[in-house]
Amino acid sequence: MGNLYYSNSDAIIDDRLLHYIQVIAATKLRRGENFTLTLTQRANPEPRITIWMNPNIPLRFTYTTPEATPLVGAYLQQLAAQANSTSGLIIDLDHWTEPAPAQQAHAAAR
């Protein structure tokens, strides 16, 4: 489990998911595109948190695994498209699962 530090707050997030968020945030913020990131988790004292991602606010990612995990390209594109929407990127931490590349290829072939 890694950490997303944003301004004076932090969130504990699965390393694989955090890597997706990092790539999306780096891409959008480098372009000067602000967006919202909403994290939901029922067990959290604050079950829904929405963050306004802006390049002027300090942002840091820390990981428990030393190597970056490979990303599933189509899933990354899906998350990026959601980040571009008016609702922003919304992730349910209780039910998040990453599609396996084989499952994704099988689903695309249908």
Steps between C-alpha positions, in 0.01 A plus 500: 500500500636835397414855597371795305601821677313809385557829679455413871301180442582144406318189382611137519454336160599168344837540322359386164210745514727777623720449194198556271409815693860623480515459121164673451587784739843554346355508149212735580689733733794527259247626243359747752171306522343502847263216593326344797595169657233341720591207724228304678553247778227403746735415790667841484381761753445718193341249258521731197781746434525720192831670423544787254818402317690815412870540406543776762425266791779267623445139389711196589466125446675239716499127439571187704620309192837599353408449132219661306226256406415455132183683402215365287481751213126482429419531870730801529318659206165428668611670822649794306172547312315504831748758636417716196126490578312758706472254791876439498675179600291302752649192665331269750789372712281224649430337164793600280650226285729534204400302191761245400648547151368157391147576622510835329613350167227234523233761571619715208476202262124457564 
